[in-house]
PDB file of C-alpha atoms in Angstrom:
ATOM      1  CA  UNK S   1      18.680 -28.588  82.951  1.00 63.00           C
ATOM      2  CA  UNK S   2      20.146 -27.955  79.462  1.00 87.00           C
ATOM      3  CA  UNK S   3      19.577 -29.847  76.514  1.00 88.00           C
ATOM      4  CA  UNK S   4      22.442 -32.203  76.691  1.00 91.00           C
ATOM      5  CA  UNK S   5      21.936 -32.897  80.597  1.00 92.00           C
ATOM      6  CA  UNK S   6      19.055 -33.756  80.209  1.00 92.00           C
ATOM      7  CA  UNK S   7      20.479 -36.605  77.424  1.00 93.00           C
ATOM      8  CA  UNK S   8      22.565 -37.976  79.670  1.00 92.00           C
ATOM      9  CA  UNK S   9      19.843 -37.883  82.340  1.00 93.00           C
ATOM     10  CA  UNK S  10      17.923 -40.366  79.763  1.00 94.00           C
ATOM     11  CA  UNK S  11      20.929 -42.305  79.030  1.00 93.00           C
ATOM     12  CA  UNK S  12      21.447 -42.631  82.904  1.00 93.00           C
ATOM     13  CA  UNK S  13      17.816 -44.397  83.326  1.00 94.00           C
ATOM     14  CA  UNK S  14      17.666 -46.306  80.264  1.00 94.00           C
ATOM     15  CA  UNK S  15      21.449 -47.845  81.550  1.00 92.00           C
ATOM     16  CA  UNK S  16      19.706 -48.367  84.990  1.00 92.00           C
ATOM     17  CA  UNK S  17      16.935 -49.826  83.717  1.00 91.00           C
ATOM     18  CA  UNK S  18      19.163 -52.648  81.537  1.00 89.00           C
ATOM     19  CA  UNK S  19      21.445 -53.526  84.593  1.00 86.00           C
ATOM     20  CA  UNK S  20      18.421 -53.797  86.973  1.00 86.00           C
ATOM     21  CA  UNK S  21      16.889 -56.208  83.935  1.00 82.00           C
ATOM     22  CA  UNK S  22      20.154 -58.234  83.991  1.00 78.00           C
ATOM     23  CA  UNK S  23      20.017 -59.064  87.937  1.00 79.00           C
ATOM     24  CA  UNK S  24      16.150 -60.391  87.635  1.00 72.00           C
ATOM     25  CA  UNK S  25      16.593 -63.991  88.635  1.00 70.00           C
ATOM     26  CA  UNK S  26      16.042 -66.427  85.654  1.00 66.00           C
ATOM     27  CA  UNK S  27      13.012 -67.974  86.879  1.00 69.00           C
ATOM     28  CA  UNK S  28      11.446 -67.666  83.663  1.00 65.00           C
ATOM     29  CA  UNK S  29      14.500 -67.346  81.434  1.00 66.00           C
ATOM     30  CA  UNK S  30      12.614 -66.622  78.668  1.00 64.00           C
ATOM     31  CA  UNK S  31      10.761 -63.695  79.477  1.00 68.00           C
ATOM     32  CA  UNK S  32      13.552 -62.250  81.473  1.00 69.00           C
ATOM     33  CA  UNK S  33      15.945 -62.671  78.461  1.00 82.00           C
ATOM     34  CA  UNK S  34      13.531 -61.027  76.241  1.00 83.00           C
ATOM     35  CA  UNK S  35      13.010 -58.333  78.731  1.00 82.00           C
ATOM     36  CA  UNK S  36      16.936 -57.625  78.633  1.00 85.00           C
ATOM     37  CA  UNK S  37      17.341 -57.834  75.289  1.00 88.00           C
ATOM     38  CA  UNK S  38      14.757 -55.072  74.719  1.00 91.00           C
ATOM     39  CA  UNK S  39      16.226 -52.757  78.007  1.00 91.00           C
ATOM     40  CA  UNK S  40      19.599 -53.447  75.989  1.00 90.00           C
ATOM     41  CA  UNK S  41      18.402 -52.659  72.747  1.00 93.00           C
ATOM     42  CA  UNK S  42      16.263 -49.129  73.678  1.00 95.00           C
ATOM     43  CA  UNK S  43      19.400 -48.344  75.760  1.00 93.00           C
ATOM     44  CA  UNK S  44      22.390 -48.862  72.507  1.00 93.00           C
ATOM     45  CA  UNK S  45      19.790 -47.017  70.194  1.00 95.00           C
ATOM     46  CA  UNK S  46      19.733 -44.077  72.579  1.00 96.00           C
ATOM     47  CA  UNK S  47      23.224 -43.707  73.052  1.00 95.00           C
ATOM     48  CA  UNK S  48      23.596 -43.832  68.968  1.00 94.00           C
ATOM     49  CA  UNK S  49      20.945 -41.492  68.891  1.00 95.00           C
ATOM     50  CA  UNK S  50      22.704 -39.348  71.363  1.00 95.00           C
ATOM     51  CA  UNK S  51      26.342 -39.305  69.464  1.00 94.00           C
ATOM     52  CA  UNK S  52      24.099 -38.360  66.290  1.00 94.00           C
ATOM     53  CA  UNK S  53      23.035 -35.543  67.685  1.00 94.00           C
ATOM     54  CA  UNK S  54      26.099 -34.447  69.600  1.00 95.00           C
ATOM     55  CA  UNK S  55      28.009 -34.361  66.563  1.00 92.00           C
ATOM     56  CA  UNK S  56      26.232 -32.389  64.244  1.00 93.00           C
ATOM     57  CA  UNK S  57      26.943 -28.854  66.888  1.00 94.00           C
ATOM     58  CA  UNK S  58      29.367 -27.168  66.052  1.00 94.00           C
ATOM     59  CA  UNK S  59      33.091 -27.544  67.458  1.00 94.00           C
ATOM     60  CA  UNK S  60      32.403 -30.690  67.917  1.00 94.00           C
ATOM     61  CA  UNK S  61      34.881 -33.132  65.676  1.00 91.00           C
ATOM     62  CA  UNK S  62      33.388 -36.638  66.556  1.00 90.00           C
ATOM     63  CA  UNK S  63      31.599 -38.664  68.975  1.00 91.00           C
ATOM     64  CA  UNK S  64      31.396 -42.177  70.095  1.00 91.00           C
ATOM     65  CA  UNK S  65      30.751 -44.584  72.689  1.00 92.00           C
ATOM     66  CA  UNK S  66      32.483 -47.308  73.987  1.00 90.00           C
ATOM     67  CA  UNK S  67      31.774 -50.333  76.480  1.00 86.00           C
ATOM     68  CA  UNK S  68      35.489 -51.942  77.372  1.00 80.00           C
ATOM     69  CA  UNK S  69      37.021 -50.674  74.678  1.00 75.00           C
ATOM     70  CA  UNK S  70      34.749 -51.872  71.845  1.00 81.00           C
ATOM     71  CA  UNK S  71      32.744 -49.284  69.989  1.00 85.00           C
ATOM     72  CA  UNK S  72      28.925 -49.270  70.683  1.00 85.00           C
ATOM     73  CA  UNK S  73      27.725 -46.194  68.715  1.00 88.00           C
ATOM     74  CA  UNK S  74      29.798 -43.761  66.694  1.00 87.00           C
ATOM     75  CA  UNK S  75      29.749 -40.684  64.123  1.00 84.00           C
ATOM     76  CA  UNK S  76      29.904 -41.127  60.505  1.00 62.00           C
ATOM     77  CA  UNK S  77      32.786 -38.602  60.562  1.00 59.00           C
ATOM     78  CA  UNK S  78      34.966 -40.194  63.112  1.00 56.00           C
ATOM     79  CA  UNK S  79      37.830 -41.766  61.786  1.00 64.00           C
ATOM     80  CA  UNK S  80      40.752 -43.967  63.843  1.00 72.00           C
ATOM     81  CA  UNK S  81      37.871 -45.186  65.609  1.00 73.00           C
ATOM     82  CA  UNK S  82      40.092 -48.076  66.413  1.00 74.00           C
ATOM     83  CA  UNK S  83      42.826 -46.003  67.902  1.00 76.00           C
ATOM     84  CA  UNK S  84      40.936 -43.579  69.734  1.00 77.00           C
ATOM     85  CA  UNK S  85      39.246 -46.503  71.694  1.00 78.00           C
ATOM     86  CA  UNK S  86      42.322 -48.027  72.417  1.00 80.00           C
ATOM     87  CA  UNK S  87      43.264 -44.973  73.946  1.00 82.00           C
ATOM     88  CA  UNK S  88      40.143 -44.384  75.556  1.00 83.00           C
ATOM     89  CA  UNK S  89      40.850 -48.063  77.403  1.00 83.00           C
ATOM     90  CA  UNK S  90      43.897 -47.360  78.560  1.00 86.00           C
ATOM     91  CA  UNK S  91      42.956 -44.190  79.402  1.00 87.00           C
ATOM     92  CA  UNK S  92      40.138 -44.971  81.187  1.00 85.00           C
ATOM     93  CA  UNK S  93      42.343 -48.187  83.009  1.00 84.00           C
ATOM     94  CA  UNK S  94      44.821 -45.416  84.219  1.00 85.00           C
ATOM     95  CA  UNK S  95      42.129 -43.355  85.835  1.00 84.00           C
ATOM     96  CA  UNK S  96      40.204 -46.305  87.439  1.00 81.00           C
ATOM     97  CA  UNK S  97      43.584 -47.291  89.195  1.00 81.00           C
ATOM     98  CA  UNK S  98      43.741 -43.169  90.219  1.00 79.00           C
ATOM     99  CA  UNK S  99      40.510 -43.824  91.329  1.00 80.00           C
ATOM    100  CA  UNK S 100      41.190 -46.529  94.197  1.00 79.00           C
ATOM    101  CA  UNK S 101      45.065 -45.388  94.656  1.00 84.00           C
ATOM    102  CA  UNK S 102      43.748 -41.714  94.932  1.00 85.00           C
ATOM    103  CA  UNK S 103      40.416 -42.016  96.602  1.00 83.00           C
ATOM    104  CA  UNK S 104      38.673 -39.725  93.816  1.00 82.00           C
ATOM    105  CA  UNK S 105      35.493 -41.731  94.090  1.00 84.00           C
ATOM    106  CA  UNK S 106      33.929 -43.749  90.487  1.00 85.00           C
ATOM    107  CA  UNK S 107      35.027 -41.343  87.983  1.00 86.00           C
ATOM    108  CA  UNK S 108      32.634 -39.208  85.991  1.00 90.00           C
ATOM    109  CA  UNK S 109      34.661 -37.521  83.358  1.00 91.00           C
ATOM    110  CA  UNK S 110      38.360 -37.187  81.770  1.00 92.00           C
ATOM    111  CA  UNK S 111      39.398 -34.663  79.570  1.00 93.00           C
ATOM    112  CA  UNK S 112      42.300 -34.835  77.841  1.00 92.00           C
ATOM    113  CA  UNK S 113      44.063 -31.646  75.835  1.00 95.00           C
ATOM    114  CA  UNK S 114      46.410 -31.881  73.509  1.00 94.00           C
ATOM    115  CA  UNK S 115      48.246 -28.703  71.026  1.00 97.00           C
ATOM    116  CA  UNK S 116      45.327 -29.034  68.467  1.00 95.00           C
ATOM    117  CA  UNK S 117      42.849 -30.757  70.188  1.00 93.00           C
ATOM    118  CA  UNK S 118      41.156 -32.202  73.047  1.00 94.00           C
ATOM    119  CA  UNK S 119      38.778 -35.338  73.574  1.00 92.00           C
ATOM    120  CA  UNK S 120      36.578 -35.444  76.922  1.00 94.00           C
ATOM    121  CA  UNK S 121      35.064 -38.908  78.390  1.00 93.00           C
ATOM    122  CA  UNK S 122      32.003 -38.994  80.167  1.00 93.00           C
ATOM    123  CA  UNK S 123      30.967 -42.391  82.413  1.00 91.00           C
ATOM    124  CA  UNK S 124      27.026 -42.912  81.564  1.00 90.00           C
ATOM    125  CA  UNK S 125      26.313 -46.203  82.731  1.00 87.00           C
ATOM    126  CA  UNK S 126      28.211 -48.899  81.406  1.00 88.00           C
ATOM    127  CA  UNK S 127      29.926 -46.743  78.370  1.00 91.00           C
ATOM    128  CA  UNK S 128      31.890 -44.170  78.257  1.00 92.00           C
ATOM    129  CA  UNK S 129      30.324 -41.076  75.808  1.00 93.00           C
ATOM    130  CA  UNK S 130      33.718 -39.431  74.206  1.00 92.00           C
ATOM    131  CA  UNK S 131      33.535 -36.164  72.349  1.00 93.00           C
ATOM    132  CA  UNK S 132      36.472 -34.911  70.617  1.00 91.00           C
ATOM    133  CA  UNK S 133      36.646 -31.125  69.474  1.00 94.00           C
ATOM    134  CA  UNK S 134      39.536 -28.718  68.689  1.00 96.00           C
ATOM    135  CA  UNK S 135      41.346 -27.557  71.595  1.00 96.00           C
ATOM    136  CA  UNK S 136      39.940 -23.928  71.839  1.00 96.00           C
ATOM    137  CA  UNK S 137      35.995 -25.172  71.618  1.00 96.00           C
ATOM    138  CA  UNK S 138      34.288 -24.966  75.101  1.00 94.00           C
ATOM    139  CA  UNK S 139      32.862 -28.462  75.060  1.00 93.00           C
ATOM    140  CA  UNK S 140      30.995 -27.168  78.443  1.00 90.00           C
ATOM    141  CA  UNK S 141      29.311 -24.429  76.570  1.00 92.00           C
ATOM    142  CA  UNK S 142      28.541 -25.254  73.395  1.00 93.00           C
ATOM    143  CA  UNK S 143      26.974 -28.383  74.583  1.00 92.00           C
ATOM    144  CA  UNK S 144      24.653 -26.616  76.877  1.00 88.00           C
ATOM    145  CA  UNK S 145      23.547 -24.532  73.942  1.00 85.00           C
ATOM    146  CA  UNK S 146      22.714 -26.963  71.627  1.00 80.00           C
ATOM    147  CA  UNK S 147      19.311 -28.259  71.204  1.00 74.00           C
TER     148      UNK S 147
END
């Protein structure tokens, strides 16, 4: 498993982890607030941590993350962050009714190319990880290179 796998492994469990805290029965609400809050919390800091880190290799032109179309974590260098999740949203709405009308299963990933550039969206839990490059980087490979 290569380096950014494995991140979205980690992402993957930590988002697991904070949806199976949300259905604990609020027996002790207190506690099992507390005990989301924190699930939430470790989970948001590692997906900021991961867009960080994604955006510093090379090719790649920004990174963020999104959770219904409002911005969770995102690079320093990304700008139109409020346009590119709007089209993330309706990008992502468009594929989700593909996804019943199609019978392509829950989507995992949507890449989109344009003439300069491209953006791909990955499902990780409850966000969707989007990484923009130019359109002749291989996202693919210089992902699995990085470290």
């Amino acid at each position: 498993m290569h380096w950014f796998e494995s991140q979205l492994a980690q992402l993957d469990t930590l988002a697991d982890d904070y949806l199976a805290a949300r259905r604990q029965p609020a027996t002790d609400i207190v506690n099992v607030s507390e005990a989301t809050r924190l699930k939430r919390a470790a989970f948001i800091d590692a997906v900021q941590a991961v867009v960080d880190k994604v955006v510093k290799i090379e090719g790649v032109s920004a990174c963020a993350a999104y959770h219904d179309g409002l911005i969770l974590a995102q690079s320093a260098e990304a700008s139109n962050m409020d346009a590119f999740g709007a089209v993330i949203q309706e990008t992502i709405r468009a594929a989700q009714h593909g996804e019943t009308s199609l019978g392509l299963g829950e989507i995992e990933q949507i890449v989109i190319v344009g003439a300069v550039n491209k953006l791909a969206m990955l499902s990780v839990g409850p966000i969707i990880l989007c990484i923009s490059s130019p359109k002749g980087v291989n996202l693919a490979t210089v992902l699995s290179q990085a470290k």
